[in-house]
Amino acid sequence: SAVISQKPSRDICQRGTSLTIQCQVDSQVTMMFWYRQQPGQSLTLIATANQGSEATYESGFVIDKFPISRPNLTFSTLTVSNMSPEDSSIYLCSVEDQRRSYGYTFGSGTRLTVV
Amino acid sequence: GENVEQHPSTLSVQEGDSAVIKCTYSDSASNYFPWYKQELGKRPQLIIDIRSNVGEKKDQRIAVTLNKTAKHFSLHITETQPEDSAVYFCAASILGGQNFVFGPGTRLSVLP
């Protein structure tokens, strides 16, 4: 399956600051996805990042709060801006893995705590 | 948009027994249904998936069944082992699309 390196693995941040999460894939992929998983909850899609175009955001998520970059076919970043304690969550990137029957492969996640 | 429901939310079984988790979806256009296992503190891992052109798929102790007419699919785990204890998520999507929706999850506990 695709290998995804995601960093940082965890961080504790002050409210009002921003954190940028990086995902690097070992192969070129068309779409990269960013998910949020709140404690004890399921995975919620934040946005889909395509190379060369603006990310597509799901209802309830906006670009000003979660800006995304996709400079090439193997890399993407998600920034959590102007953080509040409600942003404390696990953030995961994901790709559609054509080596695994199109299943989605996830990065290891970033555990964010906002204090 | 797509809505995925999943039952039960928690499930406890004795080691060696079978476990069944059921999901329903709302969008008849969905054609891809994966199942993920998430152990505590780890990333979700794909364990099995099924496309809409088949009704059943099996991989060792794990099987998935799909009823497109009723818009539901199920995960079956036989001969459960303690290492099967985890949270399981179903999902529904359209292959090649961006509509990938997860169910709320089932916490499975396999008791020794």
Short mmCIF file of C-alpha atoms in Angstrom, two decimals:
data_model
loop_
_atom_site.label_atom_id
_atom_site.label_comp_id
_atom_site.label_asym_id
_atom_site.label_seq_id
_atom_site.Cartn_x
_atom_site.Cartn_y
_atom_site.Cartn_z
CA SER A 1 0.00 0.00 0.00
CA ALA A 2 0.98 3.63 -0.27
CA VAL A 3 3.29 4.93 2.44
CA ILE A 4 2.24 8.24 3.95
CA SER A 5 4.49 10.24 6.25
CA GLN A 6 2.57 12.71 8.36
CA LYS A 7 4.05 15.19 10.77
CA PRO A 8 4.01 16.33 13.43
CA SER A 9 2.64 13.28 15.19
CA ARG A 10 1.38 15.42 18.04
CA ASP A 11 1.52 18.97 19.28
CA ILE A 12 0.25 21.13 22.09
CA CYS A 13 -0.56 24.65 20.94
CA GLN A 14 -1.71 27.87 22.49
CA ARG A 15 -5.10 29.19 21.51
CA GLY A 16 -4.99 31.81 18.77
CA THR A 17 -1.96 30.28 17.08
CA SER A 18 -1.76 28.17 13.93
CA LEU A 19 -0.34 24.74 13.19
CA THR A 20 0.63 23.34 9.81
CA ILE A 21 0.45 19.59 9.29
CA GLN A 22 2.37 17.96 6.48
CA CYS A 23 1.70 14.80 4.50
CA GLN A 24 4.16 13.19 2.13
CA VAL A 25 3.18 10.22 -0.04
CA ASP A 26 5.64 7.80 -1.64
CA SER A 27 3.80 7.87 -4.95
CA GLN A 28 1.93 10.37 -7.06
CA VAL A 29 -1.76 10.61 -6.25
CA THR A 30 -4.46 12.71 -7.79
CA MET A 31 -6.45 13.47 -4.68
CA MET A 32 -5.42 13.81 -1.07
CA PHE A 33 -7.99 14.02 1.69
CA TRP A 34 -7.88 15.62 5.10
CA TYR A 35 -9.98 14.22 7.92
CA ARG A 36 -10.67 15.19 11.48
CA GLN A 37 -11.36 12.64 14.19
CA GLN A 38 -12.58 14.10 17.44
CA PRO A 39 -12.04 12.03 20.59
CA GLY A 40 -14.13 8.87 20.50
CA GLN A 41 -15.77 9.88 17.25
CA SER A 42 -15.77 8.85 13.62
CA LEU A 43 -13.80 10.42 10.80
CA THR A 44 -15.11 13.59 9.22
CA LEU A 45 -13.86 14.79 5.86
CA ILE A 46 -12.55 18.35 6.02
CA ALA A 47 -11.53 18.84 2.40
CA THR A 48 -10.17 17.25 -0.72
CA ALA A 49 -6.93 18.59 -2.15
CA ASN A 50 -6.18 18.34 -5.86
CA GLN A 51 -2.88 19.42 -7.28
CA GLY A 52 -3.13 22.65 -9.24
CA SER A 53 -6.53 23.72 -7.97
CA GLU A 54 -8.15 25.00 -4.82
CA ALA A 55 -9.21 22.47 -2.26
CA THR A 56 -12.84 21.48 -2.02
CA TYR A 57 -14.23 21.92 1.49
CA GLU A 58 -17.05 20.00 3.12
CA SER A 59 -19.95 21.67 4.81
CA GLY A 60 -18.88 23.23 8.08
CA PHE A 61 -15.25 23.72 7.08
CA VAL A 62 -13.89 26.90 5.50
CA ILE A 63 -10.67 27.83 3.82
CA ASP A 64 -9.87 30.66 6.21
CA LYS A 65 -9.85 28.23 9.12
CA PHE A 66 -8.27 25.25 7.35
CA PRO A 67 -6.12 26.47 4.46
CA ILE A 68 -4.68 23.66 2.39
CA SER A 69 -1.77 23.56 0.00
CA ARG A 70 -1.12 20.95 -2.68
CA PRO A 71 2.03 22.01 -4.49
CA ASN A 72 2.64 18.65 -6.21
CA LEU A 73 1.27 15.15 -6.58
CA THR A 74 3.02 13.73 -3.49
CA PHE A 75 2.64 16.44 -0.85
CA SER A 76 -0.01 18.45 0.93
CA THR A 77 -0.34 20.60 4.04
CA LEU A 78 -3.28 21.45 6.24
CA THR A 79 -3.13 24.49 8.50
CA VAL A 80 -5.39 24.82 11.51
CA SER A 81 -5.66 28.58 12.00
CA ASN A 82 -6.50 30.72 15.00
CA MET A 83 -6.91 27.62 17.13
CA SER A 84 -9.33 27.21 19.99
CA PRO A 85 -9.73 24.25 22.39
CA GLU A 86 -12.56 22.98 20.16
CA ASP A 87 -9.94 22.26 17.49
CA SER A 88 -8.32 19.66 19.72
CA SER A 89 -8.57 16.53 17.66
CA ILE A 90 -6.68 14.04 15.53
CA TYR A 91 -6.09 15.18 11.98
CA LEU A 92 -5.38 12.58 9.32
CA CYS A 93 -4.46 12.78 5.69
CA SER A 94 -5.50 10.06 3.31
CA VAL A 95 -5.05 9.01 -0.27
CA GLU A 96 -6.93 6.75 -2.61
CA ASP A 97 -4.51 3.87 -2.89
CA GLN A 98 -4.65 2.24 -6.29
CA ARG A 99 -2.27 -0.42 -5.03
CA ARG A 100 -4.97 -1.54 -2.58
CA SER A 101 -8.04 -1.92 -4.72
CA TYR A 102 -8.73 1.80 -4.39
CA GLY A 103 -9.09 1.66 -0.64
CA TYR A 104 -8.03 4.70 1.25
CA THR A 105 -4.73 4.62 3.13
CA PHE A 106 -4.31 6.95 6.06
CA GLY A 107 -1.35 8.76 7.48
CA SER A 108 -0.45 8.14 11.08
CA GLY A 109 -2.33 11.21 12.24
CA THR A 110 -1.53 14.38 14.15
CA ARG A 111 -2.88 14.60 17.67
CA LEU A 112 -3.52 18.28 18.35
CA THR A 113 -4.23 19.68 21.79
CA VAL A 114 -5.09 23.36 22.08
CA VAL A 115 -4.71 24.92 25.52
CA GLY B 1 -25.45 13.80 0.52
CA GLU B 2 -24.53 10.34 1.70
CA ASN B 3 -25.46 9.24 5.22
CA VAL B 4 -24.06 6.07 6.77
CA GLU B 5 -25.50 4.48 9.87
CA GLN B 6 -23.79 1.69 11.78
CA HIS B 7 -24.98 -0.74 14.44
CA PRO B 8 -24.28 -1.71 17.11
CA SER B 9 -22.16 1.05 18.62
CA THR B 10 -20.57 -1.43 21.00
CA LEU B 11 -20.29 -5.19 20.76
CA SER B 12 -18.82 -7.71 23.18
CA VAL B 13 -18.28 -11.31 22.19
CA GLN B 14 -16.53 -14.29 23.68
CA GLU B 15 -13.32 -15.40 22.05
CA GLY B 16 -14.11 -17.87 19.29
CA ASP B 17 -17.61 -16.53 18.68
CA SER B 18 -18.67 -14.58 15.59
CA ALA B 19 -19.25 -10.83 15.39
CA VAL B 20 -21.50 -9.03 12.95
CA ILE B 21 -21.59 -5.28 12.34
CA LYS B 22 -24.20 -3.75 10.06
CA CYS B 23 -24.25 -0.52 8.08
CA THR B 24 -26.85 1.22 5.97
CA TYR B 25 -26.30 3.97 3.45
CA SER B 26 -28.57 6.45 1.76
CA ASP B 27 -27.05 7.29 -1.62
CA SER B 28 -27.93 4.68 -4.23
CA ALA B 29 -25.03 5.94 -6.37
CA SER B 30 -22.47 4.67 -3.84
CA ASN B 31 -20.57 1.73 -5.27
CA TYR B 32 -17.65 1.13 -2.95
CA PHE B 33 -17.89 -0.02 0.66
CA PRO B 34 -14.73 -0.45 2.71
CA TRP B 35 -14.31 -1.48 6.32
CA TYR B 36 -11.60 -0.05 8.56
CA LYS B 37 -10.18 -1.27 11.84
CA GLN B 38 -8.75 1.28 14.23
CA GLU B 39 -6.82 0.15 17.27
CA LEU B 40 -6.35 2.55 20.13
CA GLY B 41 -4.00 5.37 19.22
CA LYS B 42 -3.42 4.09 15.70
CA ARG B 43 -4.54 5.02 12.22
CA PRO B 44 -7.53 3.34 10.57
CA GLN B 45 -6.47 0.33 8.54
CA LEU B 46 -8.41 -1.05 5.60
CA ILE B 47 -9.34 -4.66 6.33
CA ILE B 48 -11.74 -5.51 3.54
CA ASP B 49 -13.81 -3.78 0.91
CA ILE B 50 -16.52 -4.62 -1.58
CA ARG B 51 -17.74 -3.08 -4.77
CA SER B 52 -21.35 -2.93 -5.83
CA ASN B 53 -20.95 -5.53 -8.55
CA VAL B 54 -20.56 -8.36 -6.02
CA GLY B 55 -22.70 -9.48 -3.13
CA GLU B 56 -20.08 -11.05 -0.89
CA LYS B 57 -16.35 -11.07 -0.36
CA LYS B 58 -14.31 -13.13 2.04
CA ASP B 59 -10.76 -12.92 3.34
CA GLN B 60 -9.89 -15.62 5.85
CA ARG B 61 -11.95 -14.91 9.00
CA ILE B 62 -13.45 -11.72 7.63
CA ALA B 63 -16.31 -11.40 5.18
CA VAL B 64 -18.47 -8.57 3.91
CA THR B 65 -21.94 -8.88 2.39
CA LEU B 66 -23.75 -6.24 0.39
CA ASN B 67 -27.43 -5.83 -0.39
CA LYS B 68 -27.71 -2.99 -2.88
CA THR B 69 -31.47 -3.14 -3.05
CA ALA B 70 -31.81 -2.60 0.67
CA LYS B 71 -28.75 -0.35 0.80
CA HIS B 72 -27.03 -2.20 3.59
CA PHE B 73 -23.80 -4.09 4.07
CA SER B 74 -22.34 -6.09 6.90
CA LEU B 75 -18.99 -7.16 8.30
CA HIS B 76 -18.70 -10.69 9.62
CA ILE B 77 -15.78 -11.82 11.75
CA THR B 78 -15.62 -15.50 12.61
CA GLU B 79 -13.57 -17.23 15.30
CA THR B 80 -12.87 -13.92 17.00
CA GLN B 81 -9.60 -13.40 18.82
CA PRO B 82 -8.59 -10.82 21.44
CA GLU B 83 -6.55 -8.97 18.81
CA ASP B 84 -9.77 -8.32 16.90
CA SER B 85 -10.72 -5.88 19.67
CA ALA B 86 -10.80 -2.42 18.09
CA VAL B 87 -13.16 0.17 16.66
CA TYR B 88 -14.52 -0.76 13.24
CA PHE B 89 -15.76 1.83 10.75
CA CYS B 90 -17.76 1.20 7.63
CA ALA B 91 -17.81 3.70 4.80
CA ALA B 92 -19.60 4.33 1.55
CA SER B 93 -18.36 6.17 -1.47
CA ILE B 94 -18.40 6.51 -5.20
CA LEU B 95 -15.19 5.22 -6.76
CA GLY B 96 -13.23 8.14 -8.15
CA GLY B 97 -15.44 10.62 -6.38
CA GLN B 98 -14.93 12.69 -3.30
CA ASN B 99 -17.99 11.60 -1.38
CA PHE B 100 -16.41 9.26 1.19
CA VAL B 101 -18.55 9.01 4.29
CA PHE B 102 -17.78 6.96 7.40
CA GLY B 103 -20.20 5.37 9.79
CA PRO B 104 -20.02 6.31 13.49
CA GLY B 105 -18.04 3.19 14.40
CA THR B 106 -18.49 0.01 16.44
CA ARG B 107 -16.31 -0.74 19.42
CA LEU B 108 -15.72 -4.49 19.42
CA SER B 109 -14.42 -6.20 22.52
CA VAL B 110 -13.41 -9.85 22.34
CA LEU B 111 -13.38 -11.33 25.80
CA PRO B 112 -10.92 -14.14 26.56
#
